[in-house]
Amino acid sequence: MIEQSARGSGGELLDVHRLRFVETAAPRLTPEERLAMDRVWDAKVRDNPSFFDGPVLVCAGTRREGPDELTVSWVRTTYRHFALRRVPFSTSWLPSFFVSVLQPADDGRLLVGRMSNSTAAPGRWQLPGGSLEPPEGDEPLDMMALRRHAARELIEETGIDTRPDDLTFWNVTRAGNGSIGVLFRAPSLPEARLRERFEAMAAAERAQGREPELDNIFLTHSTAQLPLLVGPHADYLEPIVRRYETSGGAERA
């Protein structure tokens, strides 16, 4: 049975070891949904012209295949689809499908970042990462594709250049709204290098007249430090940090 998304509350970890990805057809929008979606999207673009209606994947549901495997059904759409979240009567709304990276410092602390005002979630603290894009041509959506995307998000948001092959699958998170995130762990790096790379990336973005996606970073060693991060938190952040903390920063708990 496919588990459909729901506009719920807190995030959780799903504790799976294998993933399978299945493309499915996009839901058919009613004329009323499409009109409302376009109105919301156009208003968001007026407020923030940096938004763009590029290709993106969303999650149509998940299905357990035994205790250790998860099948994720995904749909090709564009970022405009996310405007349906603000349409209360929409029944065609689908949540995000994203990747995130656990980037440790060499003392075991974990890097978290704050989304800048140029993003869709200004001020929110979360791991580096972002929504998945559809594979090009006949390329499959598989774990290697997710690793490549996670590595790209990591360098774009933090300046940290890590080879996709060096990212280790860590876990899967489900946010309160049903969004599915595939988590990878990057190799540990010295704190000085993490901060140097981030500051260089942010300076380069601002020199080009762009606001970086993350405007601040913080290295945390426990959930007890999360209240120090002023502003909203991704609802899956606390469960991830708690698991990372209790597992001693290991690849998997």
CSV table of C-alpha atoms in Angstrom, one decimal:
chain,number,residue,atom,x,y,z
A,1,MET,CA,0.0,0.0,0.0
A,2,ILE,CA,1.3,3.5,-0.9
A,3,GLU,CA,1.4,5.8,2.0
A,4,GLN,CA,0.0,9.2,0.9
A,5,SER,CA,1.4,12.5,2.2
A,6,ALA,CA,-0.4,14.4,4.9
A,7,ARG,CA,-0.1,17.9,6.3
A,8,GLY,CA,1.0,16.7,9.7
A,9,SER,CA,3.4,17.8,12.5
A,10,GLY,CA,6.8,16.6,13.4
A,11,GLY,CA,9.5,14.8,11.4
A,12,GLU,CA,10.8,11.3,11.9
A,13,LEU,CA,13.6,8.9,10.7
A,14,LEU,CA,12.4,5.9,8.8
A,15,ASP,CA,15.5,3.6,9.4
A,16,VAL,CA,15.7,1.9,6.0
A,17,HIS,CA,18.8,0.4,4.3
A,18,ARG,CA,17.7,0.1,0.7
A,19,LEU,CA,15.7,2.5,-1.5
A,20,ARG,CA,13.8,1.9,-4.8
A,21,PHE,CA,12.5,4.8,-6.9
A,22,VAL,CA,9.4,4.5,-9.1
A,23,GLU,CA,8.2,7.3,-11.4
A,24,THR,CA,4.5,7.8,-11.6
A,25,ALA,CA,2.1,10.2,-13.3
A,26,ALA,CA,1.4,13.7,-12.0
A,27,PRO,CA,-2.0,14.3,-10.4
A,28,ARG,CA,-4.5,16.1,-12.7
A,29,LEU,CA,-5.3,19.5,-11.3
A,30,THR,CA,-8.8,20.9,-11.4
A,31,PRO,CA,-9.2,24.3,-13.2
A,32,GLU,CA,-9.8,25.8,-9.8
A,33,GLU,CA,-6.6,24.3,-8.4
A,34,ARG,CA,-4.6,25.5,-11.3
A,35,LEU,CA,-6.0,29.1,-11.1
A,36,ALA,CA,-5.3,29.3,-7.4
A,37,MET,CA,-1.8,27.8,-7.8
A,38,ASP,CA,-0.9,30.3,-10.4
A,39,ARG,CA,-2.2,33.2,-8.3
A,40,VAL,CA,-0.2,32.1,-5.3
A,41,TRP,CA,2.9,31.5,-7.4
A,42,ASP,CA,2.7,34.9,-9.2
A,43,ALA,CA,2.4,36.6,-5.8
A,44,LYS,CA,5.4,34.8,-4.5
A,45,VAL,CA,7.5,35.8,-7.5
A,46,ARG,CA,6.4,39.4,-7.1
A,47,ASP,CA,7.6,39.3,-3.5
A,48,ASN,CA,10.8,37.4,-4.4
A,49,PRO,CA,11.9,37.7,-8.0
A,50,SER,CA,14.7,35.1,-7.4
A,51,PHE,CA,12.1,32.3,-7.5
A,52,PHE,CA,12.1,30.4,-10.7
A,53,ASP,CA,9.8,27.7,-12.1
A,54,GLY,CA,12.4,25.1,-12.9
A,55,PRO,CA,12.0,21.3,-13.0
A,56,VAL,CA,11.7,19.5,-9.7
A,57,LEU,CA,10.6,16.1,-8.3
A,58,VAL,CA,7.9,15.7,-5.7
A,59,CYS,CA,7.0,12.6,-3.7
A,60,ALA,CA,3.7,10.8,-4.5
A,61,GLY,CA,4.0,8.3,-1.7
A,62,THR,CA,6.1,5.6,0.0
A,63,ARG,CA,5.7,1.9,0.5
A,64,ARG,CA,7.6,-0.4,2.8
A,65,GLU,CA,9.1,-3.5,1.2
A,66,GLY,CA,9.8,-5.5,4.3
A,67,PRO,CA,11.5,-3.9,7.4
A,68,ASP,CA,14.6,-2.6,5.5
A,69,GLU,CA,13.5,-1.4,2.1
A,70,LEU,CA,11.4,1.6,1.1
A,71,THR,CA,9.9,2.3,-2.3
A,72,VAL,CA,9.5,6.0,-3.1
A,73,SER,CA,7.0,7.0,-5.9
A,74,TRP,CA,8.0,10.3,-7.5
A,75,VAL,CA,6.5,12.8,-10.0
A,76,ARG,CA,8.1,15.2,-12.4
A,77,THR,CA,6.7,18.8,-12.0
A,78,THR,CA,8.0,22.3,-11.5
A,79,TYR,CA,8.5,24.5,-8.5
A,80,ARG,CA,5.2,26.2,-9.2
A,81,HIS,CA,3.6,23.0,-7.8
A,82,PHE,CA,4.7,23.9,-4.3
A,83,ALA,CA,2.3,26.9,-4.4
A,84,LEU,CA,-0.5,24.4,-3.9
A,85,ARG,CA,0.6,24.1,-0.3
A,86,ARG,CA,-1.1,27.4,0.2
A,87,VAL,CA,-4.3,26.4,-1.5
A,88,PRO,CA,-6.5,24.9,1.4
A,89,PHE,CA,-8.9,23.1,-0.9
A,90,SER,CA,-6.2,21.4,-3.0
A,91,THR,CA,-6.3,17.6,-3.1
A,92,SER,CA,-3.5,17.4,-5.7
A,93,TRP,CA,-0.8,18.8,-3.5
A,94,LEU,CA,2.3,16.6,-3.2
A,95,PRO,CA,5.3,17.1,-0.8
A,96,SER,CA,8.9,17.5,-1.5
A,97,PHE,CA,11.5,14.9,-2.4
A,98,PHE,CA,14.9,16.1,-1.3
A,99,VAL,CA,18.5,15.2,-0.3
A,100,SER,CA,20.4,16.5,2.7
A,101,VAL,CA,24.0,16.1,3.9
A,102,LEU,CA,25.3,15.5,7.3
A,103,GLN,CA,28.7,17.4,7.3
A,104,PRO,CA,30.7,16.7,10.5
A,105,ALA,CA,33.7,18.6,11.7
A,106,ASP,CA,36.6,16.6,12.8
A,107,ASP,CA,35.6,17.0,16.5
A,108,GLY,CA,32.3,15.3,15.7
A,109,ARG,CA,30.1,18.4,15.7
A,110,LEU,CA,27.5,18.7,12.9
A,111,LEU,CA,27.1,21.6,10.5
A,112,VAL,CA,23.7,23.2,10.2
A,113,GLY,CA,22.8,26.3,8.2
A,114,ARG,CA,20.3,29.1,8.2
A,115,MET,CA,18.3,29.8,5.0
A,116,SER,CA,18.8,33.4,3.7
A,117,ASN,CA,16.0,35.8,2.8
A,118,SER,CA,16.3,35.0,-0.8
A,119,THR,CA,15.0,31.5,-0.3
A,120,ALA,CA,11.5,30.0,0.2
A,121,ALA,CA,12.1,29.5,4.0
A,122,PRO,CA,14.0,32.5,5.2
A,123,GLY,CA,15.6,32.1,8.6
A,124,ARG,CA,15.0,28.4,8.8
A,125,TRP,CA,17.8,26.2,10.3
A,126,GLN,CA,18.4,22.9,8.5
A,127,LEU,CA,21.1,20.6,7.0
A,128,PRO,CA,22.6,21.6,3.6
A,129,GLY,CA,20.5,20.1,0.8
A,130,GLY,CA,17.6,20.8,-1.5
A,131,SER,CA,14.8,19.4,-3.7
A,132,LEU,CA,15.7,16.8,-6.3
A,133,GLU,CA,15.7,17.6,-10.0
A,134,PRO,CA,14.5,15.1,-12.7
A,135,PRO,CA,17.2,13.0,-14.3
A,136,GLU,CA,18.2,14.1,-17.8
A,137,GLY,CA,17.3,12.0,-20.9
A,138,ASP,CA,17.4,8.3,-20.2
A,139,GLU,CA,19.4,8.6,-17.0
A,140,PRO,CA,17.8,6.7,-14.1
A,141,LEU,CA,16.9,8.1,-10.7
A,142,ASP,CA,19.1,6.0,-8.4
A,143,MET,CA,21.3,6.4,-5.4
A,144,MET,CA,24.2,7.6,-7.6
A,145,ALA,CA,22.0,10.3,-9.0
A,146,LEU,CA,21.0,11.3,-5.5
A,147,ARG,CA,24.7,11.4,-4.4
A,148,ARG,CA,25.6,13.7,-7.3
A,149,HIS,CA,22.7,16.0,-6.4
A,150,ALA,CA,23.7,16.0,-2.7
A,151,ALA,CA,27.3,16.8,-3.6
A,152,ARG,CA,26.1,19.7,-5.8
A,153,GLU,CA,23.9,21.1,-3.0
A,154,LEU,CA,26.7,20.9,-0.5
A,155,ILE,CA,29.1,22.9,-2.6
A,156,GLU,CA,26.5,25.4,-3.7
A,157,GLU,CA,25.3,26.1,-0.1
A,158,THR,CA,28.5,25.7,1.9
A,159,GLY,CA,31.5,25.8,-0.6
A,160,ILE,CA,32.5,22.3,0.6
A,161,ASP,CA,33.6,20.3,-2.4
A,162,THR,CA,33.0,16.6,-1.8
A,163,ARG,CA,33.0,13.8,-4.4
A,164,PRO,CA,29.7,12.0,-4.8
A,165,ASP,CA,31.4,8.7,-4.2
A,166,ASP,CA,32.5,9.9,-0.8
A,167,LEU,CA,29.0,10.5,0.4
A,168,THR,CA,27.6,7.6,2.5
A,169,PHE,CA,23.9,6.8,2.7
A,170,TRP,CA,22.9,7.5,6.3
A,171,ASN,CA,19.1,7.3,6.6
A,172,VAL,CA,15.7,8.6,5.3
A,173,THR,CA,13.7,11.3,7.0
A,174,ARG,CA,10.0,12.1,6.6
A,175,ALA,CA,8.9,15.6,7.5
A,176,GLY,CA,5.6,16.3,9.1
A,177,ASN,CA,4.1,17.4,5.8
A,178,GLY,CA,5.1,14.0,4.2
A,179,SER,CA,8.2,15.3,2.4
A,180,ILE,CA,10.8,12.6,2.0
A,181,GLY,CA,14.5,13.3,2.4
A,182,VAL,CA,17.4,11.0,1.7
A,183,LEU,CA,20.3,11.7,4.0
A,184,PHE,CA,24.0,11.3,3.2
A,185,ARG,CA,27.1,11.6,5.5
A,186,ALA,CA,30.1,13.5,4.2
A,187,PRO,CA,33.7,12.9,5.4
A,188,SER,CA,34.7,14.9,8.5
A,189,LEU,CA,36.7,18.1,7.9
A,190,PRO,CA,38.5,20.5,10.3
A,191,GLU,CA,36.3,23.3,11.6
A,192,ALA,CA,38.7,26.0,10.2
A,193,ARG,CA,38.3,24.5,6.7
A,194,LEU,CA,34.5,24.3,7.0
A,195,ARG,CA,34.3,28.0,7.9
A,196,GLU,CA,36.9,29.0,5.4
A,197,ARG,CA,35.0,27.3,2.5
A,198,PHE,CA,31.6,28.7,3.7
A,199,GLU,CA,32.9,32.3,4.0
A,200,ALA,CA,34.6,32.1,0.6
A,201,MET,CA,31.4,30.8,-1.0
A,202,ALA,CA,29.3,33.5,0.6
A,203,ALA,CA,31.7,36.3,-0.5
A,204,ALA,CA,31.8,35.0,-4.1
A,205,GLU,CA,28.0,34.9,-4.2
A,206,ARG,CA,27.7,38.5,-2.9
A,207,ALA,CA,30.3,39.7,-5.3
A,208,GLN,CA,28.1,38.5,-8.1
A,209,GLY,CA,25.1,40.4,-6.6
A,210,ARG,CA,23.4,37.2,-5.3
A,211,GLU,CA,22.5,36.3,-1.7
A,212,PRO,CA,23.9,32.9,-0.7
A,213,GLU,CA,21.2,30.2,0.1
A,214,LEU,CA,22.7,29.8,3.6
A,215,ASP,CA,23.6,33.1,5.3
A,216,ASN,CA,25.0,31.5,8.5
A,217,ILE,CA,26.3,28.2,9.8
A,218,PHE,CA,26.5,26.6,13.2
A,219,LEU,CA,28.4,23.5,14.5
A,220,THR,CA,26.3,21.5,17.0
A,221,HIS,CA,27.2,18.5,19.1
A,222,SER,CA,23.8,17.8,20.6
A,223,THR,CA,20.1,18.6,20.6
A,224,ALA,CA,20.7,20.7,23.8
A,225,GLN,CA,22.3,23.3,21.6
A,226,LEU,CA,19.4,23.6,19.1
A,227,PRO,CA,17.6,26.2,21.2
A,228,LEU,CA,20.6,28.5,20.6
A,229,LEU,CA,19.6,28.7,16.9
A,230,VAL,CA,17.1,31.6,16.8
A,231,GLY,CA,14.4,31.2,14.3
A,232,PRO,CA,12.4,28.3,12.8
A,233,HIS,CA,13.9,24.8,12.5
A,234,ALA,CA,13.1,22.2,9.9
A,235,ASP,CA,10.9,19.7,11.7
A,236,TYR,CA,13.2,16.8,10.8
A,237,LEU,CA,16.4,18.6,12.2
A,238,GLU,CA,15.9,17.6,15.8
A,239,PRO,CA,15.4,13.8,15.2
A,240,ILE,CA,18.4,13.8,12.9
A,241,VAL,CA,20.7,15.6,15.4
A,242,ARG,CA,19.4,13.3,18.2
A,243,ARG,CA,20.2,10.2,16.2
A,244,TYR,CA,23.6,11.5,15.2
A,245,GLU,CA,24.3,12.4,18.8
A,246,THR,CA,23.3,9.0,20.3
A,247,SER,CA,25.2,7.1,17.6
A,248,GLY,CA,28.3,9.0,18.3
A,249,GLY,CA,28.4,10.5,14.8
A,250,ALA,CA,28.6,7.0,13.3
A,251,GLU,CA,27.6,6.3,9.7
A,252,ARG,CA,24.4,4.6,10.8
A,253,ALA,CA,22.9,4.1,14.3
